[in-house]
PDB file of C-alpha atoms in Angstrom:
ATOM      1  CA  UNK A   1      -1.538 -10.687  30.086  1.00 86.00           C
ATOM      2  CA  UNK A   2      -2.388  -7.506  31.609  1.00 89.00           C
ATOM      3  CA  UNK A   3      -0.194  -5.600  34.635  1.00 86.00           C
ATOM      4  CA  UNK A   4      -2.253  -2.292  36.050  1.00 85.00           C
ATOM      5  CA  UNK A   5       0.267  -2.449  38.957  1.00 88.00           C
ATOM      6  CA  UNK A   6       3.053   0.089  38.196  1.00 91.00           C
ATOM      7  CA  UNK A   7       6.070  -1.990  36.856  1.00 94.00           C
ATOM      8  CA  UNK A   8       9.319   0.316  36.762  1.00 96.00           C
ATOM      9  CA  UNK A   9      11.097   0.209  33.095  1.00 95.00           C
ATOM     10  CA  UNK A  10      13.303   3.105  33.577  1.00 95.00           C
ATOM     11  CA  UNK A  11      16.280   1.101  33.074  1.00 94.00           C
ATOM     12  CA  UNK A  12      15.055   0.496  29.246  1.00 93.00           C
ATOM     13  CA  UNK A  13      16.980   2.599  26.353  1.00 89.00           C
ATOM     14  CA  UNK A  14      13.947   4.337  24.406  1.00 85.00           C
ATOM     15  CA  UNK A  15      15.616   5.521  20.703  1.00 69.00           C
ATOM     16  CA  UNK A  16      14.020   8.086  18.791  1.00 60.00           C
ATOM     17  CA  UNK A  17      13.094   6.638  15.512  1.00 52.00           C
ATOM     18  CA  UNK A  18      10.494   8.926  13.620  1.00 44.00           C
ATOM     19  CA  UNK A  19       7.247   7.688  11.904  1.00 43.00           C
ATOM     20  CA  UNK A  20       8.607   9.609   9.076  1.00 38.00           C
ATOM     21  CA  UNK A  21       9.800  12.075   7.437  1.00 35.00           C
ATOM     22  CA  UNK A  22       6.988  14.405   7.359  1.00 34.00           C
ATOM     23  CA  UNK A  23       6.139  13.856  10.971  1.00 35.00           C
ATOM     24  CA  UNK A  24       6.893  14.537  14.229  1.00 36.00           C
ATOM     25  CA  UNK A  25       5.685  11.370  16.239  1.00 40.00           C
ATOM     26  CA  UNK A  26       8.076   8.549  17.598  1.00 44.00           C
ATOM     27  CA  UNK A  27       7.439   5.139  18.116  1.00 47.00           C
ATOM     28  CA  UNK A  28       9.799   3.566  20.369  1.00 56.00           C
ATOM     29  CA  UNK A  29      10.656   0.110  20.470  1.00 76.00           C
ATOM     30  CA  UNK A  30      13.768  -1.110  23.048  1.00 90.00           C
ATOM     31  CA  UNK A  31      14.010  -4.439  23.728  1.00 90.00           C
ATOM     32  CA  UNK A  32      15.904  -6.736  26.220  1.00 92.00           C
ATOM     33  CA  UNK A  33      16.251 -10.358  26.896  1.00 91.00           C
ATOM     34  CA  UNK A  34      14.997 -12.311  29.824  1.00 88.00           C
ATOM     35  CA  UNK A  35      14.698 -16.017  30.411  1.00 88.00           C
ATOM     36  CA  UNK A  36      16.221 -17.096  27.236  1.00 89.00           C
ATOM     37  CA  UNK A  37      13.709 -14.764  24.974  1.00 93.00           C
ATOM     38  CA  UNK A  38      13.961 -11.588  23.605  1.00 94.00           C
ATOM     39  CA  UNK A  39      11.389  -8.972  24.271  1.00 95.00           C
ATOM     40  CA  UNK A  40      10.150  -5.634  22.355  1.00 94.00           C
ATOM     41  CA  UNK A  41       8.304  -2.979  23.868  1.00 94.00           C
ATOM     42  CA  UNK A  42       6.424  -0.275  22.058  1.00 93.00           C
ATOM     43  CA  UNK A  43       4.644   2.953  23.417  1.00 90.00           C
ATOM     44  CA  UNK A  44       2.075   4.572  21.935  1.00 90.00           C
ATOM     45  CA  UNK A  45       2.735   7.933  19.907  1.00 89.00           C
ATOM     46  CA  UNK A  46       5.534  10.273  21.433  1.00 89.00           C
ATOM     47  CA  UNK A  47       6.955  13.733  20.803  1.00 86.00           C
ATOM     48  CA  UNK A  48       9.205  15.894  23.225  1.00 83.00           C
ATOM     49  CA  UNK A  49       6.693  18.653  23.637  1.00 88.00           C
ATOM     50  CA  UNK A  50       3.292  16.357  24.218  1.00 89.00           C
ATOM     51  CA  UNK A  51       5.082  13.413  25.432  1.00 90.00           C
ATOM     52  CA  UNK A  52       3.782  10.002  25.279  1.00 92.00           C
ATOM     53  CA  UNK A  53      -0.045  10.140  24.192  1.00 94.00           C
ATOM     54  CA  UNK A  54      -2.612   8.455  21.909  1.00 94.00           C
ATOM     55  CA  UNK A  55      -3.733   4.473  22.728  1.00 94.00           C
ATOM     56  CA  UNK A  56      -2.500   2.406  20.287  1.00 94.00           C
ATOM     57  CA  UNK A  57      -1.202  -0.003  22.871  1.00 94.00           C
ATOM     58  CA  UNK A  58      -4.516  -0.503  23.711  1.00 96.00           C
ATOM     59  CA  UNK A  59      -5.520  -1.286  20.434  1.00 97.00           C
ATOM     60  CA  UNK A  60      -3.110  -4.130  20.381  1.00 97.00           C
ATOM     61  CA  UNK A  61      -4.824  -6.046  23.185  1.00 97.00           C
ATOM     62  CA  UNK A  62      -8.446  -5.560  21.395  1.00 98.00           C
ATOM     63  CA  UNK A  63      -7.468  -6.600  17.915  1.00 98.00           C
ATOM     64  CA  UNK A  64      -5.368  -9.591  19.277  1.00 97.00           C
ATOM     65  CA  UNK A  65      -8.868 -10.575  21.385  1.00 98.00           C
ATOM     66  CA  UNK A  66     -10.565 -10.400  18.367  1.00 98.00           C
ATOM     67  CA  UNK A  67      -7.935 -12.405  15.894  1.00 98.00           C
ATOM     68  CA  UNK A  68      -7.673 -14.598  19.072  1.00 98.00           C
ATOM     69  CA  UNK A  69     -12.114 -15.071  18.892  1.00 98.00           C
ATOM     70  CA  UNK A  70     -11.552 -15.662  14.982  1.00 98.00           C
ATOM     71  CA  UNK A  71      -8.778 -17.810  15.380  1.00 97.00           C
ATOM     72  CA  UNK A  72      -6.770 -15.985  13.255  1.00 97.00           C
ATOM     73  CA  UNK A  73      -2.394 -16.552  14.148  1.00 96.00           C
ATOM     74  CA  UNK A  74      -1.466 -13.029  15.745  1.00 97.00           C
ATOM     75  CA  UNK A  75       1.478 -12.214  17.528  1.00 96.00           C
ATOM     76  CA  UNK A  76       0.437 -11.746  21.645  1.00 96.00           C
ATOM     77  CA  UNK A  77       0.730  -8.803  23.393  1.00 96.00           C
ATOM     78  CA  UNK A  78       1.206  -7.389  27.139  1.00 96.00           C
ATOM     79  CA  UNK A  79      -0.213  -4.677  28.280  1.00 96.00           C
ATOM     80  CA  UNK A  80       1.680  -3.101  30.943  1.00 93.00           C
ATOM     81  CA  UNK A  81       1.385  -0.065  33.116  1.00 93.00           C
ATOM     82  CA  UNK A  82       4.744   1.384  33.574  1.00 94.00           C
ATOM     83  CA  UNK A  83       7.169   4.445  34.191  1.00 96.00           C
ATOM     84  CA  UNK A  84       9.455   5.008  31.613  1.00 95.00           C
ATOM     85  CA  UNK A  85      12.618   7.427  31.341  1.00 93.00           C
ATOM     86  CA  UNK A  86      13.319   8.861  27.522  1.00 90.00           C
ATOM     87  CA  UNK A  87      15.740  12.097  27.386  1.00 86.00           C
ATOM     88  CA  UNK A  88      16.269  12.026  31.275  1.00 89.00           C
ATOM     89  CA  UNK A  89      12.368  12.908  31.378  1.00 92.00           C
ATOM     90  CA  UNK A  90      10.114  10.355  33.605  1.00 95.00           C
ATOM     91  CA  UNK A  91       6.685   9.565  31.840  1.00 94.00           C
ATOM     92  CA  UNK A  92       4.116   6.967  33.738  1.00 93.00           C
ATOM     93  CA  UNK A  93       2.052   5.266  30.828  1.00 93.00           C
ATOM     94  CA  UNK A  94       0.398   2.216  29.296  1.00 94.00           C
ATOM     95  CA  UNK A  95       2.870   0.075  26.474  1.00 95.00           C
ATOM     96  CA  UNK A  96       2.936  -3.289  25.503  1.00 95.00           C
ATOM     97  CA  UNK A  97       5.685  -6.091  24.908  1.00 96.00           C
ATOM     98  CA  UNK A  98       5.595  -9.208  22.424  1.00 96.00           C
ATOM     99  CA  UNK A  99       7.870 -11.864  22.106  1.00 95.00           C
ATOM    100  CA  UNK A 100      10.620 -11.863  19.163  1.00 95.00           C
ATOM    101  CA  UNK A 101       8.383 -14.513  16.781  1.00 94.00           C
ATOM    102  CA  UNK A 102      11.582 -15.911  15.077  1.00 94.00           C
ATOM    103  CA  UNK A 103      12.606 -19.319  15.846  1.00 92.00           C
ATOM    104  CA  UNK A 104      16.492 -19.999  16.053  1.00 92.00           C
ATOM    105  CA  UNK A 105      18.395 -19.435  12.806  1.00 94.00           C
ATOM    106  CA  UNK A 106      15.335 -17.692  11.456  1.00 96.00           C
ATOM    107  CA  UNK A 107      15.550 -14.292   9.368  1.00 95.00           C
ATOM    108  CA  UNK A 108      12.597 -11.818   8.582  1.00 95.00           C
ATOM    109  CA  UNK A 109      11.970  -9.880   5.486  1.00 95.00           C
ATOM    110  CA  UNK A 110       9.486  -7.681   4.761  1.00 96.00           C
ATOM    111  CA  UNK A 111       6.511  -8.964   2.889  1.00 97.00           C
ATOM    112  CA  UNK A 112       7.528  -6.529  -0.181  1.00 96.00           C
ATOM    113  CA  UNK A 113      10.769  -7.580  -0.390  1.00 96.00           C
ATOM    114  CA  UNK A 114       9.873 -11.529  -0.480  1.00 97.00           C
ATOM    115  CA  UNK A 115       7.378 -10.635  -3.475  1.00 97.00           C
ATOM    116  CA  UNK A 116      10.417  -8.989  -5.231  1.00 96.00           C
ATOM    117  CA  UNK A 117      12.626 -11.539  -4.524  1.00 95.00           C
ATOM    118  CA  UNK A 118      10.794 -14.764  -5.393  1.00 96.00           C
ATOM    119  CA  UNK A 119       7.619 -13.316  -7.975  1.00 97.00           C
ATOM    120  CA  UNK A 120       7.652 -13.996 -11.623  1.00 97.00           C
ATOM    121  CA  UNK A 121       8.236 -11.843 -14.258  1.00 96.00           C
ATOM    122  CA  UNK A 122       5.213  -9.782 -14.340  1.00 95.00           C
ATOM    123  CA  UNK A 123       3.291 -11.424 -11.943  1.00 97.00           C
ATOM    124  CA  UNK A 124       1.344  -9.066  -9.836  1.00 97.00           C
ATOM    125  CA  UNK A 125       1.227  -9.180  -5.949  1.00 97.00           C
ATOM    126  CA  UNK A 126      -2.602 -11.088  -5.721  1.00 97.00           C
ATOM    127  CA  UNK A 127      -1.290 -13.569  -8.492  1.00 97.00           C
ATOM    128  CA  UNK A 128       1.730 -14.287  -6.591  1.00 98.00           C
ATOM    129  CA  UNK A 129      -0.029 -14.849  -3.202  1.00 98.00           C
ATOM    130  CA  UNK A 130      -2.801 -17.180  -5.221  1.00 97.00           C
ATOM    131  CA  UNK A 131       0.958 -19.400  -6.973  1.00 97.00           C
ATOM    132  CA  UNK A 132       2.185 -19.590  -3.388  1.00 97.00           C
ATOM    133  CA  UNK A 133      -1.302 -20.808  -1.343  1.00 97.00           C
ATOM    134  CA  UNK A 134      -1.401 -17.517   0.391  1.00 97.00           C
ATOM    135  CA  UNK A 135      -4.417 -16.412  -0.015  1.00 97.00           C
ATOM    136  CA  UNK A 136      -5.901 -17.804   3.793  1.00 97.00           C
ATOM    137  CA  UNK A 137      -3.253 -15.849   5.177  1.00 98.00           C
ATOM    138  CA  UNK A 138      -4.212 -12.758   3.534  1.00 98.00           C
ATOM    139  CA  UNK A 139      -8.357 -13.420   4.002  1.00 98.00           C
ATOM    140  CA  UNK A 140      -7.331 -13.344   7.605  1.00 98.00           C
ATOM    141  CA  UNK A 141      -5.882 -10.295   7.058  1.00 98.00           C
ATOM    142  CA  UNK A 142      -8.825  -8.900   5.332  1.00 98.00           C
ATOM    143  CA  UNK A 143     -11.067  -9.452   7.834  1.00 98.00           C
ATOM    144  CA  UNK A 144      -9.426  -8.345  10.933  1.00 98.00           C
ATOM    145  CA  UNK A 145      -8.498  -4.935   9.498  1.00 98.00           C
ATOM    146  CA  UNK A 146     -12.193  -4.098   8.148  1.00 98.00           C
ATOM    147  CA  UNK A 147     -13.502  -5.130  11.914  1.00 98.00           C
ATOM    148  CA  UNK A 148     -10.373  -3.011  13.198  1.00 98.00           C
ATOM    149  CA  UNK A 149     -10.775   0.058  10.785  1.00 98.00           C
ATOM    150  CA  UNK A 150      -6.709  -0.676  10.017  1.00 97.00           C
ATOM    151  CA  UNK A 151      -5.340   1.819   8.400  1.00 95.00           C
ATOM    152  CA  UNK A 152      -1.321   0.872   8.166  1.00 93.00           C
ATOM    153  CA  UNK A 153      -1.304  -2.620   6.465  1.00 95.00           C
ATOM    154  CA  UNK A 154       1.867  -1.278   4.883  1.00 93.00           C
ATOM    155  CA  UNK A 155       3.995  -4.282   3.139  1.00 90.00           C
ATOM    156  CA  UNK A 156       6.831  -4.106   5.992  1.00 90.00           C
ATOM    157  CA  UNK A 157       3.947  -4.754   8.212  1.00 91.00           C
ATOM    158  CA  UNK A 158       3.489  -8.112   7.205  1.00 96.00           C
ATOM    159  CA  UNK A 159       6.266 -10.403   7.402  1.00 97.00           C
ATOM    160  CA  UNK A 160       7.893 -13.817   5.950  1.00 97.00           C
ATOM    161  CA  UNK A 161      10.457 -15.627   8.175  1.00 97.00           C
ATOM    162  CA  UNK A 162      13.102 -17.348   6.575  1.00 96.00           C
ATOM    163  CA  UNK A 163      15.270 -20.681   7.352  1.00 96.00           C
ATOM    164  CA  UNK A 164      17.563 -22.622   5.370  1.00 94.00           C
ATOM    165  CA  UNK A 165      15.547 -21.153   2.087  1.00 92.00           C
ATOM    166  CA  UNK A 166      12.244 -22.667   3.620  1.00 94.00           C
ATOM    167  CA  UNK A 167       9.724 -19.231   4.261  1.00 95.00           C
ATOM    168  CA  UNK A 168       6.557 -19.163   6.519  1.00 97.00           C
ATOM    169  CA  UNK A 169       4.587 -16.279   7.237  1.00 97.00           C
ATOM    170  CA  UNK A 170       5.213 -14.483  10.641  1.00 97.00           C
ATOM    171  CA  UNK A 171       1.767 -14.083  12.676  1.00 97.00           C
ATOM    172  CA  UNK A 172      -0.393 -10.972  12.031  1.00 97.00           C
ATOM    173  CA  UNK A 173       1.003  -7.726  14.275  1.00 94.00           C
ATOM    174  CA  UNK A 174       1.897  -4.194  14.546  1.00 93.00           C
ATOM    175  CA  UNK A 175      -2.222  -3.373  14.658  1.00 96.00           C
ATOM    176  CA  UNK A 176      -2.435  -0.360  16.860  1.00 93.00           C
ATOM    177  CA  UNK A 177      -3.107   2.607  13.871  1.00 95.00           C
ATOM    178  CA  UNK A 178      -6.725   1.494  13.804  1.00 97.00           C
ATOM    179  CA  UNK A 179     -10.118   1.762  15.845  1.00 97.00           C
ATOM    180  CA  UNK A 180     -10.178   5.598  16.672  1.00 96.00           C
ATOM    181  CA  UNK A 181      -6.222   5.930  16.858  1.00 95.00           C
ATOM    182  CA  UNK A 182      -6.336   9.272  15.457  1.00 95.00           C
ATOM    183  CA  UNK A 183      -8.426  10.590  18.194  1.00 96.00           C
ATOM    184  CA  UNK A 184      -5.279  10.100  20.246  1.00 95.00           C
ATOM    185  CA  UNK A 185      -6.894  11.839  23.738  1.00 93.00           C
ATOM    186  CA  UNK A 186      -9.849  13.582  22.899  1.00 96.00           C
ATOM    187  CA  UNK A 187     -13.039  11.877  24.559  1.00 95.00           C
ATOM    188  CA  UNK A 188     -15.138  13.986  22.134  1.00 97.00           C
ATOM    189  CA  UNK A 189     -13.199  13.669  19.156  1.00 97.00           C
ATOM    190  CA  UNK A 190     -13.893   9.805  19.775  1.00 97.00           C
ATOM    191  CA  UNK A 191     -17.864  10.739  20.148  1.00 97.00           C
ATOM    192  CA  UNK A 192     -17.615  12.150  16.363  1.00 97.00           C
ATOM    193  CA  UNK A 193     -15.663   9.527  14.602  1.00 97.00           C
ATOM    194  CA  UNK A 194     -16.997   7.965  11.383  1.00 97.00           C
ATOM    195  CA  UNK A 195     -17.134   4.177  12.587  1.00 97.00           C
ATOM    196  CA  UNK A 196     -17.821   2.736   9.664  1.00 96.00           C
ATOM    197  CA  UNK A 197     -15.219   4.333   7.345  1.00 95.00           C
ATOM    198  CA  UNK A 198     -13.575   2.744   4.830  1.00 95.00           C
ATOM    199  CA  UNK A 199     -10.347   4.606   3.733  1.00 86.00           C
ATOM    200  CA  UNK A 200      -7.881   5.541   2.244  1.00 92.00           C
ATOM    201  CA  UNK A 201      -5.719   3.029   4.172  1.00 95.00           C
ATOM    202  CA  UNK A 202      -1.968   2.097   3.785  1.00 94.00           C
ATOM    203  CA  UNK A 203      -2.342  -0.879   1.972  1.00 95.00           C
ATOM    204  CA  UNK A 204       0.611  -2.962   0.608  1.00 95.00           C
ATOM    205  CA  UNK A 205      -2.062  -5.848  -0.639  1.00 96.00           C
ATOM    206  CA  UNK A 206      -5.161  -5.139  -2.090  1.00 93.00           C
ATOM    207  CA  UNK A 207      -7.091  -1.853  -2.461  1.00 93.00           C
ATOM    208  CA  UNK A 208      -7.037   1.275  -0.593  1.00 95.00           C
ATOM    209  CA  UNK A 209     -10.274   0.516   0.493  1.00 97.00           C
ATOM    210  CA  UNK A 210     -10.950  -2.198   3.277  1.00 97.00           C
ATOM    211  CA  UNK A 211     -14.777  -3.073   1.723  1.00 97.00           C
ATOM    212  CA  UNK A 212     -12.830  -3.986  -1.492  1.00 96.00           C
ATOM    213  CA  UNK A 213     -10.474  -6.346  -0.064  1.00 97.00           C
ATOM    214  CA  UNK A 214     -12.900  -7.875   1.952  1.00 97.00           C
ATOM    215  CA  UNK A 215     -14.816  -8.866  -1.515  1.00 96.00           C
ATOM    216  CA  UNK A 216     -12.074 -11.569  -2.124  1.00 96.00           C
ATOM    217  CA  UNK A 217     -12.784 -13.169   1.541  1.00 97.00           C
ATOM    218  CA  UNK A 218     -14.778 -16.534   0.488  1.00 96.00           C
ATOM    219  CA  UNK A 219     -18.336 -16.487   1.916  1.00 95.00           C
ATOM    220  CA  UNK A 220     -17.655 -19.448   3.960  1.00 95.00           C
ATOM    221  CA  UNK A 221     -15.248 -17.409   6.188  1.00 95.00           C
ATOM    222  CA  UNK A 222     -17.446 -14.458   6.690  1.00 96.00           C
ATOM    223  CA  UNK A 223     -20.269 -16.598   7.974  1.00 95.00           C
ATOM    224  CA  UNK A 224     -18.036 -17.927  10.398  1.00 95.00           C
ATOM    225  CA  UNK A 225     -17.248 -13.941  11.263  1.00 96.00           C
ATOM    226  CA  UNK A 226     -21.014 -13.314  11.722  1.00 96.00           C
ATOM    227  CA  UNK A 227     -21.215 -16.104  13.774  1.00 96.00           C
ATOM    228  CA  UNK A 228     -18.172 -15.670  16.165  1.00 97.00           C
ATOM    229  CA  UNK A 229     -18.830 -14.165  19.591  1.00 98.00           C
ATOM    230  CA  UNK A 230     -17.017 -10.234  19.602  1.00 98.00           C
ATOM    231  CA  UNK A 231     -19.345  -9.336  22.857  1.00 97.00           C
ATOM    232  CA  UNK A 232     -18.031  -6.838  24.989  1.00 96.00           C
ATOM    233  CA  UNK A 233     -16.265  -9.470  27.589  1.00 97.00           C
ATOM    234  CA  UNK A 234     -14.374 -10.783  24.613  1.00 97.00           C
ATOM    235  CA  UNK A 235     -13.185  -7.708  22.816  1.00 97.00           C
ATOM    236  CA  UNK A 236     -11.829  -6.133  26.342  1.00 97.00           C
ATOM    237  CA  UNK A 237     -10.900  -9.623  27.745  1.00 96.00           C
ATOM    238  CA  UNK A 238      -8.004  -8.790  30.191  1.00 94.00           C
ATOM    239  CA  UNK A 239      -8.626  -5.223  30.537  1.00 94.00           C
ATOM    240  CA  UNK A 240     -11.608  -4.676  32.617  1.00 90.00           C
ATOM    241  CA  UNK A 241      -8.645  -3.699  35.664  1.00 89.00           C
ATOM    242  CA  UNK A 242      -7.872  -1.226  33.001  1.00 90.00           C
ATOM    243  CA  UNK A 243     -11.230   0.152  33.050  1.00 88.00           C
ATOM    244  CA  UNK A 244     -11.481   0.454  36.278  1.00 79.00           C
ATOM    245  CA  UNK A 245      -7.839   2.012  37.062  1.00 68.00           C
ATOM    246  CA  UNK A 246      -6.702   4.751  38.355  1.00 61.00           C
ATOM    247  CA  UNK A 247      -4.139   5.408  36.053  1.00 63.00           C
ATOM    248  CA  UNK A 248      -6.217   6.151  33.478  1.00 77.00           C
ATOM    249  CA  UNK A 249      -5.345   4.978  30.111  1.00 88.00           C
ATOM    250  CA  UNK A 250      -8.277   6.800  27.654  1.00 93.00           C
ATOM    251  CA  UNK A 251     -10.594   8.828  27.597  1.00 94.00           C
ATOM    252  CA  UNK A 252     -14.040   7.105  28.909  1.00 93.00           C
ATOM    253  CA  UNK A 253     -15.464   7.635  25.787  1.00 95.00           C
ATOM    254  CA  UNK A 254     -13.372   5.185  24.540  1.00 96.00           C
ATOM    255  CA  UNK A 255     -14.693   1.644  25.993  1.00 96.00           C
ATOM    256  CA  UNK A 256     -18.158   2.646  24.473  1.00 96.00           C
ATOM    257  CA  UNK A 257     -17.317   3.755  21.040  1.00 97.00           C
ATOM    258  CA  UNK A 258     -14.813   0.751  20.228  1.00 98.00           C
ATOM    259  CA  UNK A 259     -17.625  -1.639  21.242  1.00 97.00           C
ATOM    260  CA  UNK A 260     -20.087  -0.100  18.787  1.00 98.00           C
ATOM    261  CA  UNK A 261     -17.736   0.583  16.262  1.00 98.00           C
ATOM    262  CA  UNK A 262     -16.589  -3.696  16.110  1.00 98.00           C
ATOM    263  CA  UNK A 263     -20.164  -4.310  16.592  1.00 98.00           C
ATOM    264  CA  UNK A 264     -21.546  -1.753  13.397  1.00 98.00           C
ATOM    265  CA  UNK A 265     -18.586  -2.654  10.924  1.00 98.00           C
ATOM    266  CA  UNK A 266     -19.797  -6.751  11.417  1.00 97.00           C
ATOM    267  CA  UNK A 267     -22.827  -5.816  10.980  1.00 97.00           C
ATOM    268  CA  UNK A 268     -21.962  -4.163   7.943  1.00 97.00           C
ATOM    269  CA  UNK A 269     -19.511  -7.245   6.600  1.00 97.00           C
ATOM    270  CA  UNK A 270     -23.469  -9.110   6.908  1.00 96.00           C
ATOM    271  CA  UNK A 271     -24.667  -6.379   5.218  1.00 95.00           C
ATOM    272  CA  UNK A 272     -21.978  -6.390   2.319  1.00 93.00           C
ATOM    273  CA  UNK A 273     -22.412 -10.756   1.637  1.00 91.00           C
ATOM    274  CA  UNK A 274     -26.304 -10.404   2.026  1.00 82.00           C
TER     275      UNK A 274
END
């Protein structure tokens, strides 16, 4: 779902937890039950001097329409417009919340750390996922982050939920860093962006190239790609209010660019199997 009427979320606690080290970007991630479930909000990219900026939020609603168009498991997202209060400072903005995925008496673990935990002795990571009948999930995978540019498919990124020593994997998420999410603001700087690039990306399985990973997809499953409708209405499902708001939530350039760019990289998976 998608809110463009201002909801109030002052009363949420945003901590400070830094990308890393070397940088000087927050993501921030409260949560807060309601009804029985538990709910986590995330922001886009933060800092105390430029505030809350970039669109990654938005990013979550267009790669969930198109994992939702290739029927790929994804965790779902809501997009709301908001105010927000972090420091004492009051920030109006676009962030999204998801459901906790974890069923009762459930535990997660980092992708990484199952592979450690349960691989043979010497067994790399694309053996073990082939021994375990993995391999669908990670196709899926392969796909939707060459259509999405991902660059972040770091192994705590993808997660296995445990229960009573059973494990299942937890539905694809955390896709905003991809599309043009290091254009963060600039209109222009969205104008100029290479949309058919390729990497380096982040990636815990597989290459560091997105065209290399999405060699191992089975033909099969990229015809059904090539044949899937990612139109406009489908990519932006739920956000043409967005579009149209007020409250603007990206540049213009935006809209136009991320249709071209999901529509150039298929054609370039066609182009790649043909």
């Amino acid at each position: 779902m998608v809110y463009c009427d201002m909801v109030d979320l002052t009363y949420l606690t945003w901590t400070l937890s830094r990308n890393s080290s070397g940088t000087a970007g927050s993501f921030l991630k409260p949560y807060e039950q309601s009804g029985g479930v538990k709910y986590y909000y995330k922001l886009s990219n933060f800092d105390t001097v430029r505030g809350i900026y970039g669109h990654e939020c938005l990013n979550e609603i267009v790669a969930q329409n198109i994992a939702a168009a290739l029927k790929i498991p994804h965790l779902e997202y809501d997009l709301f417009s908001a105010e927000v209060k972090i420091d004492g400072k009051h920030y109006r903005t676009w962030l999204t919340r998801s459901a906790d995925f974890k069923t009762v008496g459930e535990h997660k673990l980092a992708f990484e750390t199952y592979y450690e935990m349960t691989r043979l002795e010497d067994e790399d990571v694309w053996t073990f996922i082939l021994r375990n009948q993995l391999n669908q999930y990670f196709y899926n995978i392969f796909i939707l982050d060459y259509l999405i540019c991902n660059r972040d498919r770091h192994g705590a990124n993808i997660e296995v939920l445990e229960k009573k020593g059973a494990y299942r994997m937890a539905p694809v998420f955390d896709n905003g860093l991809s599309l043009l999410f290091s254009c963060y603001d600039d209109g222009k700087a969205m104008e100029s962006f290479d949309r058919r690039k390729d990497g380096p990306v982040n990636n815990y399985v597989g290459a560091m190239s997105l065209t290399e990973n999405l060699r191992k997809v089975p033909r099969e499953m990229v015809e059904e790609v090539l044949n899937a409708d990612l139109s406009e209405a489908v990519i932006f499902k739920g956000m043409e209010n967005v579009m149209l708001s007020e409250n603007e939530a990206v540049p213009r350039q935006y809209w136009g660019c991320i249709r071209d760019m999901i529509r150039e990289r298929r054609d370039d998976i066609a182009k790649i199997f043909h």
